Short mmCIF file of C-alpha atoms in Angstrom, two decimals:
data_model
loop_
_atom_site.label_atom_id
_atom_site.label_comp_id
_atom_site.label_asym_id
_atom_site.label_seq_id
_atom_site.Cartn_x
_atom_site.Cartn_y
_atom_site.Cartn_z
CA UNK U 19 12.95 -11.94 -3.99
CA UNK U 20 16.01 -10.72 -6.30
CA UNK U 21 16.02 -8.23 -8.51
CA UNK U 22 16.66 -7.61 -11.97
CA UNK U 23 19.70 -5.36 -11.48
CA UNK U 24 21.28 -8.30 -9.36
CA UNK U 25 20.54 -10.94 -12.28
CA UNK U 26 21.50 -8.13 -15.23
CA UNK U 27 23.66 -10.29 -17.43
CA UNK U 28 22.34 -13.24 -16.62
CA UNK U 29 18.51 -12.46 -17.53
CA UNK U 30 19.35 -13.47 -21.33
CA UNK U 31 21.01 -17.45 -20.37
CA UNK U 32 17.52 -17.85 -18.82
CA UNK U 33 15.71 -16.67 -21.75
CA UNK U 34 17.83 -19.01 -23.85
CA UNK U 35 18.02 -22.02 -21.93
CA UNK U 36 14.47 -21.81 -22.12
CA UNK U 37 14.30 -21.63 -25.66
CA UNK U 38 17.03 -24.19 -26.10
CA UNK U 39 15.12 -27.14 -26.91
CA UNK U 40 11.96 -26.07 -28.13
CA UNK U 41 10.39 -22.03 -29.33
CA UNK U 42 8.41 -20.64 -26.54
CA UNK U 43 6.37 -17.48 -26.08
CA UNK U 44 6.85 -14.34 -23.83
CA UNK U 45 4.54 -15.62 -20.91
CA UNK U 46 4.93 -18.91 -21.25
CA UNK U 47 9.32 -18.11 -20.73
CA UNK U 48 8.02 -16.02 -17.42
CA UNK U 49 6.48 -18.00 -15.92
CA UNK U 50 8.78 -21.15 -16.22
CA UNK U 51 11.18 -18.67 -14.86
CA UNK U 52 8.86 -17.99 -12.03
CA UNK U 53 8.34 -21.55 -11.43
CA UNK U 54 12.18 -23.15 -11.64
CA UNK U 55 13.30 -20.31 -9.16
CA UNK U 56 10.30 -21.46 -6.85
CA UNK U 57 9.25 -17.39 -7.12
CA UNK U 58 12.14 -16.43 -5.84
CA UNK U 59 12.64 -14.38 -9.48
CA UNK U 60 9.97 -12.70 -11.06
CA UNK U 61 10.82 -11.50 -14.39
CA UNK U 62 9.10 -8.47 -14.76
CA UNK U 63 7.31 -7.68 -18.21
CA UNK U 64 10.01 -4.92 -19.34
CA UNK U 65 12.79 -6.76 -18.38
CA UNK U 66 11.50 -9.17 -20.47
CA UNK U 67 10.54 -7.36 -23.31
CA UNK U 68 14.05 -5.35 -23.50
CA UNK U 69 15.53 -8.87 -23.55
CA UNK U 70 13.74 -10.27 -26.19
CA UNK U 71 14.49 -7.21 -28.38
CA UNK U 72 18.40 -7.20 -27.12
CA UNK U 73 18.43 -11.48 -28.00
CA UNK U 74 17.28 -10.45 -31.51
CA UNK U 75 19.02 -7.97 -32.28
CA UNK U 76 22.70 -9.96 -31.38
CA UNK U 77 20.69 -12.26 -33.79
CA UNK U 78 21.00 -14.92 -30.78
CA UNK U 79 17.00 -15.65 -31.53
CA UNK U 80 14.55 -15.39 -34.16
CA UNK U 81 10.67 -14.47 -33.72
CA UNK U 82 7.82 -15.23 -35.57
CA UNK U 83 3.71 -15.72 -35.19
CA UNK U 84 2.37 -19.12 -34.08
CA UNK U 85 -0.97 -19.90 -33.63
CA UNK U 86 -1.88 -22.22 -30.89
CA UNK U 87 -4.60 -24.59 -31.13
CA UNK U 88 -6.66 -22.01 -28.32
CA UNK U 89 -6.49 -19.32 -31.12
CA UNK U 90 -4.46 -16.72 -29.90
CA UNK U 91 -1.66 -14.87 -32.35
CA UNK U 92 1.26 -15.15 -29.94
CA UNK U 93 4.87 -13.88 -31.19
CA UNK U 94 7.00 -17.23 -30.52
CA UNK U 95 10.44 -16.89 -29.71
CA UNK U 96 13.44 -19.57 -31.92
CA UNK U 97 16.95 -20.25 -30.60
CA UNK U 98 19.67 -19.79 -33.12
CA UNK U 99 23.06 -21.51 -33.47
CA UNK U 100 24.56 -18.17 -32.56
CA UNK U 101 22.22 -18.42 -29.82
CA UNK U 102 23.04 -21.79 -28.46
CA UNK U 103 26.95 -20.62 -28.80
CA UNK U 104 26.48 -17.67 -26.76
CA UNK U 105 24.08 -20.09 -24.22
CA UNK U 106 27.07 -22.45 -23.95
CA UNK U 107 29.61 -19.42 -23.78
CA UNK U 108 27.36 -17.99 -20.36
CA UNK U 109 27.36 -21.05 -19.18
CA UNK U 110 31.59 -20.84 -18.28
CA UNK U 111 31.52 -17.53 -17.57
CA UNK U 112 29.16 -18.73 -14.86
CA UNK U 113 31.12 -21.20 -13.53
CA UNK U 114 34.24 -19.25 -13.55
CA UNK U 115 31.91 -16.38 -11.79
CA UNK U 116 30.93 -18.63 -9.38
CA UNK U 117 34.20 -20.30 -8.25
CA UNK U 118 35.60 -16.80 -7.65
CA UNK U 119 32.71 -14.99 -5.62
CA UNK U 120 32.96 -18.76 -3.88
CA UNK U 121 36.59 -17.84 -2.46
CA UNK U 122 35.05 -14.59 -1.04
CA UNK U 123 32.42 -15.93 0.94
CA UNK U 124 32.93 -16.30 4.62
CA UNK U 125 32.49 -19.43 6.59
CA UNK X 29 -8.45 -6.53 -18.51
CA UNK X 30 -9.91 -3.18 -19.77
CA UNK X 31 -7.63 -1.31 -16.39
CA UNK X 32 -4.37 -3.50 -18.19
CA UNK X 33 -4.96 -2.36 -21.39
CA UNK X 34 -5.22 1.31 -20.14
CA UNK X 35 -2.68 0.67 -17.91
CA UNK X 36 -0.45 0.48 -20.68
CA UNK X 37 -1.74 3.44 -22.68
CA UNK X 38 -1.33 5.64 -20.01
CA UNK X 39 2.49 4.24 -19.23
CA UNK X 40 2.97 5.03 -23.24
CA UNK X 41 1.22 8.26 -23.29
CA UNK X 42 4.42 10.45 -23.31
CA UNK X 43 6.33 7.78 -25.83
CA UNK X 44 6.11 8.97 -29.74
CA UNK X 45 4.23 6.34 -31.50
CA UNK X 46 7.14 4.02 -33.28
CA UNK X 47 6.77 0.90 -35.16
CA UNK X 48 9.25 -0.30 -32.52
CA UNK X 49 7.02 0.99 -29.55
CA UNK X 50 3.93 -0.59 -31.05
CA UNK X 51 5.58 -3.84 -31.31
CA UNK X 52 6.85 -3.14 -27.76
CA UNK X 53 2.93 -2.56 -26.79
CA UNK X 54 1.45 -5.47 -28.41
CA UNK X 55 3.74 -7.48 -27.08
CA UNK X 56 3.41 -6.60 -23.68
CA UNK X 57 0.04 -6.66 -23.92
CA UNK X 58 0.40 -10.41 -25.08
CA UNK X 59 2.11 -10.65 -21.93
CA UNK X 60 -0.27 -9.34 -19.61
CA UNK X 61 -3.13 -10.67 -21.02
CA UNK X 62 -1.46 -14.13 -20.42
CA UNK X 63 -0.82 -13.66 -17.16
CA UNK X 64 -4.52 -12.14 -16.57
CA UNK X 65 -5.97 -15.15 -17.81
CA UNK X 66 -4.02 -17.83 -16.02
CA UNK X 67 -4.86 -15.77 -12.17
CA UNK X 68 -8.15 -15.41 -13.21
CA UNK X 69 -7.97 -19.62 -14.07
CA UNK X 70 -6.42 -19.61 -10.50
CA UNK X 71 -9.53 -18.56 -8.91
CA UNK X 72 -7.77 -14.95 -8.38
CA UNK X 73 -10.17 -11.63 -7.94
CA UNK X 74 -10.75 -9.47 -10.96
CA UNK X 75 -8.79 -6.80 -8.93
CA UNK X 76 -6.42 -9.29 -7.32
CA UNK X 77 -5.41 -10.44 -10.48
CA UNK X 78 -4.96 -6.57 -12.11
CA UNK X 79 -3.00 -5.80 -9.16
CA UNK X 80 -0.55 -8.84 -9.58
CA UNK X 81 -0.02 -8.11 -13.29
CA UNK X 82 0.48 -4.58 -13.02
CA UNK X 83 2.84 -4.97 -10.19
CA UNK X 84 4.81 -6.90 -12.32
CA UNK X 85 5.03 -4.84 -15.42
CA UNK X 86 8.13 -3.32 -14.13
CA UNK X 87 9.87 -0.19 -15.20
CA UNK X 88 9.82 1.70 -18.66
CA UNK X 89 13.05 2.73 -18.27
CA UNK X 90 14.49 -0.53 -19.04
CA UNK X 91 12.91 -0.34 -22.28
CA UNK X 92 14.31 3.20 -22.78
CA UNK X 93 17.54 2.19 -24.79
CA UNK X 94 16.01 -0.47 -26.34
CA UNK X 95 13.68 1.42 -28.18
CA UNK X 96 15.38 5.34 -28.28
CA UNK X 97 13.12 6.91 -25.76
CA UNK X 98 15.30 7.73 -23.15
CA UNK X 99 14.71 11.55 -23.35
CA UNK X 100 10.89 10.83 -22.48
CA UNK X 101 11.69 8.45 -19.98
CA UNK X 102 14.08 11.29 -18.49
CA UNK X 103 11.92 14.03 -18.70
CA UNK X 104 8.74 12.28 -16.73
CA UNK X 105 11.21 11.39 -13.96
CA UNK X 106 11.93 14.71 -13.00
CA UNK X 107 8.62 15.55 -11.59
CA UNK X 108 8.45 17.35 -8.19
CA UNK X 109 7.65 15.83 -4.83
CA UNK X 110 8.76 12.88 -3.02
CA UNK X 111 8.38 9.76 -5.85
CA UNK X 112 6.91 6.78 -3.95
CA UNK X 113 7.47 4.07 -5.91
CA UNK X 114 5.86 0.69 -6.15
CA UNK X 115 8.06 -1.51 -3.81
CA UNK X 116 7.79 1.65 -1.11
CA UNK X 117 3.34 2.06 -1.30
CA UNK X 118 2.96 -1.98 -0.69
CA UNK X 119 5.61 -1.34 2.19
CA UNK X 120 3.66 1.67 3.47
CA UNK X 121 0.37 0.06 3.01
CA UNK X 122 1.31 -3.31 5.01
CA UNK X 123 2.85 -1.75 7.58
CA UNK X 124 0.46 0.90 8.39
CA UNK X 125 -2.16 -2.13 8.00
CA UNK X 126 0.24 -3.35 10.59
CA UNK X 127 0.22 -0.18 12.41
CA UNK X 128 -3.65 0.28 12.77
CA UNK X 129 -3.72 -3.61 14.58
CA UNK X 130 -1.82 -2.41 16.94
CA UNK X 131 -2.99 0.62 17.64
CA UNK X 132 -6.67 -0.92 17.57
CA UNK X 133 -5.55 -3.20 20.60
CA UNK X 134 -4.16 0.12 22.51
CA UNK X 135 -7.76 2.17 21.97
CA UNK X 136 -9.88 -1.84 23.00
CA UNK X 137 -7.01 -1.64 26.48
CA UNK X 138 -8.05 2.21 27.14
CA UNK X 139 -11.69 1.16 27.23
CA UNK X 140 -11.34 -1.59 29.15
CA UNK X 141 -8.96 0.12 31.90
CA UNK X 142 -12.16 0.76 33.98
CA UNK X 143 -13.30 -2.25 34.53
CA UNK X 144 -11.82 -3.77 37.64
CA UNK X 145 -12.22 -0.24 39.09
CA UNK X 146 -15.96 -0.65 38.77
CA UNK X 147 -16.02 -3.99 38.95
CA UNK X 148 -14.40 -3.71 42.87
CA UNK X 149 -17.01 -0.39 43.15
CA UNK X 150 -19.76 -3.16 43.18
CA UNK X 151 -18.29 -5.86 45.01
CA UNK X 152 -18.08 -2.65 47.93
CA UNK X 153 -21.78 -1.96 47.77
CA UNK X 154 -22.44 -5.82 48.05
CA UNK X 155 -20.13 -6.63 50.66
CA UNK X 156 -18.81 -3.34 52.05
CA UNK X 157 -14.78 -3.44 51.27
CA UNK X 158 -12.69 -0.77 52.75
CA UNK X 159 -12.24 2.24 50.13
CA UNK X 160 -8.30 1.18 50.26
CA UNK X 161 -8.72 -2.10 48.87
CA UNK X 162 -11.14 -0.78 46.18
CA UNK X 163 -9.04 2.11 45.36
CA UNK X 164 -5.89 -0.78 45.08
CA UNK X 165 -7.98 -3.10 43.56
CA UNK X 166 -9.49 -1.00 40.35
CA UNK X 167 -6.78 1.65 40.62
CA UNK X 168 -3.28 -0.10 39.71
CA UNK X 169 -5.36 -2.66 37.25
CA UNK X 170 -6.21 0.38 35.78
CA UNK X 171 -2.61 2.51 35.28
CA UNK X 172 -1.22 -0.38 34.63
CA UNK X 173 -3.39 -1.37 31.43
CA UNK X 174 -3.16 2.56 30.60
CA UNK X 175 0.65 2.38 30.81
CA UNK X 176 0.53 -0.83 28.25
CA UNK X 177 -1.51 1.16 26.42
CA UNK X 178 0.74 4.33 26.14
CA UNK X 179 3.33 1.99 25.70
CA UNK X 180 2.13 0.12 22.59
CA UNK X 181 1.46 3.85 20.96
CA UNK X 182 4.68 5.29 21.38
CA UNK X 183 6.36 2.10 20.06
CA UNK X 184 4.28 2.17 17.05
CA UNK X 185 4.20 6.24 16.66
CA UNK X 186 8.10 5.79 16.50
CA UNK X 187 7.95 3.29 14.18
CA UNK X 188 5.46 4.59 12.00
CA UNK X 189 7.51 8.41 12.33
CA UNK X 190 9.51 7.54 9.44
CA UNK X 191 6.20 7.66 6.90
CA UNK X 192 5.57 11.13 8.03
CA UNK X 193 6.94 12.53 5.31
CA UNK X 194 4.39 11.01 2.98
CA UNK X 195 1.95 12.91 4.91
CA UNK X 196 3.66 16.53 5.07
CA UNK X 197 5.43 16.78 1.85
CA UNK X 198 3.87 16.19 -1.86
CA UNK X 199 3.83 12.68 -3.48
CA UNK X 200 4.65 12.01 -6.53
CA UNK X 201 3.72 8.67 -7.74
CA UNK X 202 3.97 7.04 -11.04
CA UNK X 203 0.89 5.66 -12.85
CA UNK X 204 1.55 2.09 -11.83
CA UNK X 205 2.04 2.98 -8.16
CA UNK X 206 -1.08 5.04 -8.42
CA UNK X 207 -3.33 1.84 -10.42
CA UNK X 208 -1.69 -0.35 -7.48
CA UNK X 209 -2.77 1.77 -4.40
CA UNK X 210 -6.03 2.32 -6.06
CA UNK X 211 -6.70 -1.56 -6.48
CA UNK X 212 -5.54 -2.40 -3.32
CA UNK X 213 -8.39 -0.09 -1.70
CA UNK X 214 -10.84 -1.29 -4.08
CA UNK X 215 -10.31 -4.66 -2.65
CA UNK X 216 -10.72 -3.60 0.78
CA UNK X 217 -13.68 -1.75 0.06
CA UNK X 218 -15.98 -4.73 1.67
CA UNK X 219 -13.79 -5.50 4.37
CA UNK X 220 -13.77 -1.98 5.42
CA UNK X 221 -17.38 -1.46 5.58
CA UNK X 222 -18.29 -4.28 6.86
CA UNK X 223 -15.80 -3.70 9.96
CA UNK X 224 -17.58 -0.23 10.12
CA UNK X 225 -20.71 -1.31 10.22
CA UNK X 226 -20.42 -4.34 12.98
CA UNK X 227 -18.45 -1.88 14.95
CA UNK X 228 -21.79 0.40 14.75
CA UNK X 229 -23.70 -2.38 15.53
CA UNK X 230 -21.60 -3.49 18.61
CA UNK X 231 -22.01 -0.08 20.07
CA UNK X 232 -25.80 -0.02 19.55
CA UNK X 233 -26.75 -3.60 21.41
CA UNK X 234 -23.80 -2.93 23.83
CA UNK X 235 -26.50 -1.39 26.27
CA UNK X 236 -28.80 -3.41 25.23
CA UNK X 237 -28.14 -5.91 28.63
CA UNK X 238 -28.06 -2.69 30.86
CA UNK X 239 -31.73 -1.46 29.70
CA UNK X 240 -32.74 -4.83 30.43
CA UNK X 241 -31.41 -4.97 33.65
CA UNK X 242 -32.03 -1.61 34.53
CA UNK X 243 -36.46 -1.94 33.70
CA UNK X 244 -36.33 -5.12 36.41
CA UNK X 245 -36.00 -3.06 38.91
CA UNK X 246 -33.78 -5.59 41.25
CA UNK X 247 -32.70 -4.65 44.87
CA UNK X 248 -29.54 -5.07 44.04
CA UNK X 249 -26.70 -3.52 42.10
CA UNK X 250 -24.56 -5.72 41.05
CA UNK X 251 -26.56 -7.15 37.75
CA UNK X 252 -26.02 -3.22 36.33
CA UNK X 253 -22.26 -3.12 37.42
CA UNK X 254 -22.10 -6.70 35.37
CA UNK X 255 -24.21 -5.17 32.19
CA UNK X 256 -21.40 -2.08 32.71
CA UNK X 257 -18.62 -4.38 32.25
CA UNK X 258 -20.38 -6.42 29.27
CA UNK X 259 -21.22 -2.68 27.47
CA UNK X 260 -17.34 -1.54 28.13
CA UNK X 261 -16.22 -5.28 26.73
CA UNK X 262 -18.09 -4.84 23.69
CA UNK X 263 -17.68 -1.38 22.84
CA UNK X 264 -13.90 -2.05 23.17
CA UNK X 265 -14.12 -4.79 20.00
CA UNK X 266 -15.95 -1.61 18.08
CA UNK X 267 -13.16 0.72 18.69
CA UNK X 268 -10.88 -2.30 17.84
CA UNK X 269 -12.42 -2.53 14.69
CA UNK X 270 -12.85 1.68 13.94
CA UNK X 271 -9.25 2.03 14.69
CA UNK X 272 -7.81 -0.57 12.97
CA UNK X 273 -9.95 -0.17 9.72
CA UNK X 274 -9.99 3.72 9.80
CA UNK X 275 -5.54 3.27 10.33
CA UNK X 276 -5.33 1.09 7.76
CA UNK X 277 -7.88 3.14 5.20
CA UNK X 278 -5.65 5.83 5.84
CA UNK X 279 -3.25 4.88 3.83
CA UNK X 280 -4.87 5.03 0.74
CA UNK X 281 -5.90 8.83 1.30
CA UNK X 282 -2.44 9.74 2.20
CA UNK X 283 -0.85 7.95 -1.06
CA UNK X 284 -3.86 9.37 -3.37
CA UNK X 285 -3.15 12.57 -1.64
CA UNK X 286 -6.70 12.62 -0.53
CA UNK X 287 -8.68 14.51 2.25
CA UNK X 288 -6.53 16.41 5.08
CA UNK X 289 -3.46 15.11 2.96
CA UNK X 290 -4.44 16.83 -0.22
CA UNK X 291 -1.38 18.21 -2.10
CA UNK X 292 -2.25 21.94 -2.16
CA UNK X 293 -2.86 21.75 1.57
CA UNK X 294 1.30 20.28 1.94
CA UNK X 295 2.57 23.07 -0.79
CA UNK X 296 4.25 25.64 1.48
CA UNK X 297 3.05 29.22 0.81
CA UNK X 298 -0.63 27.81 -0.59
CA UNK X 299 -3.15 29.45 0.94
CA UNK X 300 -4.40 26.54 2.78
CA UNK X 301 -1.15 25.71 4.16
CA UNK X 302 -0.61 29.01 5.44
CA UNK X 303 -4.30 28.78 7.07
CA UNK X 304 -3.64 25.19 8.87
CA UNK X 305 -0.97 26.47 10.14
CA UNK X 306 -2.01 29.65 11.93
CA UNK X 307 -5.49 28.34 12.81
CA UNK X 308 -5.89 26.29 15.51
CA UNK X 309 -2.98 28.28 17.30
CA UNK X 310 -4.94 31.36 17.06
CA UNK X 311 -8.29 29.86 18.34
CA UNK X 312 -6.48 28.08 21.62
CA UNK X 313 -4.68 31.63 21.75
CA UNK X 314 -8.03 33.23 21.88
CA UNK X 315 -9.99 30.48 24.45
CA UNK X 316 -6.61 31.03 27.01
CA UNK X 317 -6.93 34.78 26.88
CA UNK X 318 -10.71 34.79 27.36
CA UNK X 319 -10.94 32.02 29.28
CA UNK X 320 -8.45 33.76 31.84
CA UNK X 321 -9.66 36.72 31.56
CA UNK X 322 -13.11 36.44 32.39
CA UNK X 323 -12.54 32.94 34.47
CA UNK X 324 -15.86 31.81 32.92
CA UNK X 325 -14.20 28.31 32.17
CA UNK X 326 -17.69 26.49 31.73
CA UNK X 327 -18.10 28.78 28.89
CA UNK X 328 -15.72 29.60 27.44
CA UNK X 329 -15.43 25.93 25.74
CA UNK X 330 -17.59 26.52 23.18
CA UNK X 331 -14.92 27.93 21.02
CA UNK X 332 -14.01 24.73 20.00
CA UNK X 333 -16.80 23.01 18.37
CA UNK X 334 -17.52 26.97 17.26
CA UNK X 335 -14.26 26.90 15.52
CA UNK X 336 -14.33 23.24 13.99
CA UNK X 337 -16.97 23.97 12.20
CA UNK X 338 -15.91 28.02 11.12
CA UNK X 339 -12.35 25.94 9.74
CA UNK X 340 -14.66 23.64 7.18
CA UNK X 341 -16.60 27.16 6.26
CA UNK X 342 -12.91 29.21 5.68
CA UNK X 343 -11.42 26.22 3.99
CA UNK X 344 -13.68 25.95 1.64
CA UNK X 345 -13.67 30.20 1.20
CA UNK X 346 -10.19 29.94 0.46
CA UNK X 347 -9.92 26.53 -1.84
CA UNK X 348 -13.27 28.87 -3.80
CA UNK X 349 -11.11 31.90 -3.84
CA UNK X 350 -7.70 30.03 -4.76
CA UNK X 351 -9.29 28.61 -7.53
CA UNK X 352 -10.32 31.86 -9.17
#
């Protein structure tokens, strides 16, 4: 299980790679989280919620109601282009992360 | 669903009403209520389920900066007492689960340390052994499944020794710990009593084989000595299941501060604290010096069950009186 504190940073690229192709809703964004980390992460709720609300603010995604076809008045979550540049911008910081942490680990 | 929803009141109760923190709320709730429905789908317990989503709510203080209100979020952390928090009660609660397995199988070995001593106590009336081989026979069996036992206690007291301060000091724990703790028990509720109750039942048909035996009057001994050894088996899987239920239980009331581990009786200087602690000493004080005194040993016992029950009467004097 890892925690939030370890993934800080990196909690919003999930949230937006999610979003990338199509909108999505809070749950819906959890649990595919939950799912492509095999439950290894659990978002929890506030995490969640505090990201949303950070995302929009940096304008990086829009929200807006959506009704689904079961009825229910969910708050659906859009990708912007500022979004998507940030996304991609994560994405090399990761890499460039990655290879240097690499050098440090022990074999 | 209705626990979620106050769930998240109470979690909000301090927070100034915002249009921020009622979009905050709803959304949440949104949340929650997804995740309620899709356990529930999953064949999960009304209480399972509650438990799961609450556990994963997660911390208000993340939301803190997000939506200005860090100074509540400050002020309800500095409560007093030891803060428990989520992570550390499911800890606490599986490993004194744990904890009461292990000391069930101790209590099942220390009724079942007799048995090859009266097992061999037969086989001498049937076929006249010398008192050595008995005495070897049902004697080391017996320290030797008495030492295990000891053995399996310690380990586990020691292990155990670092939740004691959960049990001497005041708790503090926050409203989802609380909601978690009180699910989990609610759960176990069943479980619980229905270990109690087959553990009764074991105990009342354990002699059931011995009256038998004993009304057909047979010329020998050895049937009874058998019917011992099937009472002592089964009375061993009762305490099994007493002591491991009762441990585990016993979590709850020390998290929920409940019972003997009731917060006024841990504040130092309360009245009740002040009376646990000179009690008992007094009374074993008192049943030494009369006891030597007078040398009347076979009497002077009764100042125990004499006192249990005068400690339930002052206790309840002083929580009366402390109250006023």
């Amino acid at each position: 299980m890892i925690s939030s504190d370890v993934m800080r940073g990196y909690n919003d690229m999930l949230i937006l790679y999610l979003v990338y192709d199509a909108p999505s809703y809070g749950y819906e964004i959890s649990k595919q989280i939950k799912e492509m980390s095999e439950g290894v992460y659990v978002m929890k709720e506030t995490t969640l919620y505090s990201a949303f609300s950070r995302l929009e603010k940096m304008k990086y995604i829009e929200a807006f109601f959506g009704d689904e076809s079961g009825g229910k008045r969910r708050t659906y979550y859009r990708i912007t282009e500022e979004g998507r540049q940030y996304y991609r911008e994560k994405c090399i910081e990761w890499r460039e992360i990655q290879q240097v942490v690499e050098k440090f680990i022990r074999k | 669903m209705e626990t979620i929803r106050i769930y998240l009141e109470n979690m909000f109760m301090h927070v100034k009403s915002t249009p921020e923190v009622e979009k905050a709320k709803a959304e949440l709730y949104s949340m929650m209520e997804d995740k309620y429905q899709e356990l529930k789908k999953e064949g999960r317990s009304e209480n399972e389920a509650v438990g799961i989503v609450i556990s994963e709510f997660g911390n208000l203080d993340e939301l803190a900066a997000e939506l200005g209100i860090e100074e509540t979020v400050a002020d309800s952390s500095e409560i007093e007492g030891v803060h428990v928090t989520l992570e550390e009660a499911k800890q606490y609660c599986k490993e004194q689960a744990k904890a009461g397995i292990r000391y069930g199988i101790a209590s099942m070995l220390c009724v079942l340390c007799p048995i090859m001593l009266i097992l061999m106590g037969g086989l001498q009336e049937e076929y006249g052994f010398a008192d050595g081989i008995v005495a070897a026979g049902g004697l080391i069996p017996l320290l030797l499944i008495i030492a295990c036992a000891v053995a399996i206690f310690i380990v586990t007291g020691i292990s155990m020794s670092k939740y004691e301060k959960y049990e001497k000091e005041e708790l503090f724990l926050d409203y989802a710990t609380k909601q978690f703790v009180e699910a989990q028990r609610e759960d176990g509720k069943l479980t619980f009593a229905l270990q109690i109750a087959f553990g009764v039942f074991l105990c009342i048909i354990a002699v059931v084989p011995l009256i038998i035996v004993g009304s057909m009057e047979l010329s020998s001994d050895m049937p009874a000595v058998l019917c011992v050894l099937v009472m002592l088996a089964i009375i061993s899987v009762a305490v099994f299941f007493f002591v491991s239920a009762g441990t585990k239980s016993d979590a709850y009331h020390v998290l929920l501060q409940e019972e003997e581990y009731r917060a006024d009786r841990k504040r130092k200087g309360s009245p009740l604290y002040i009376f646990d602690s000179i009690y008992w000493p007094v009374v074993t004080l008192i049943y030494l010096v009369w006891s030597f005194l007078t040398m009347q040993w076979h009497i002077t016992w009764v100042i125990w069950p004499v006192a249990g029950i005068l400690s339930a009467v002052f206790e309840a004097i002083i929580r009366a009186v402390s109250k006023e």
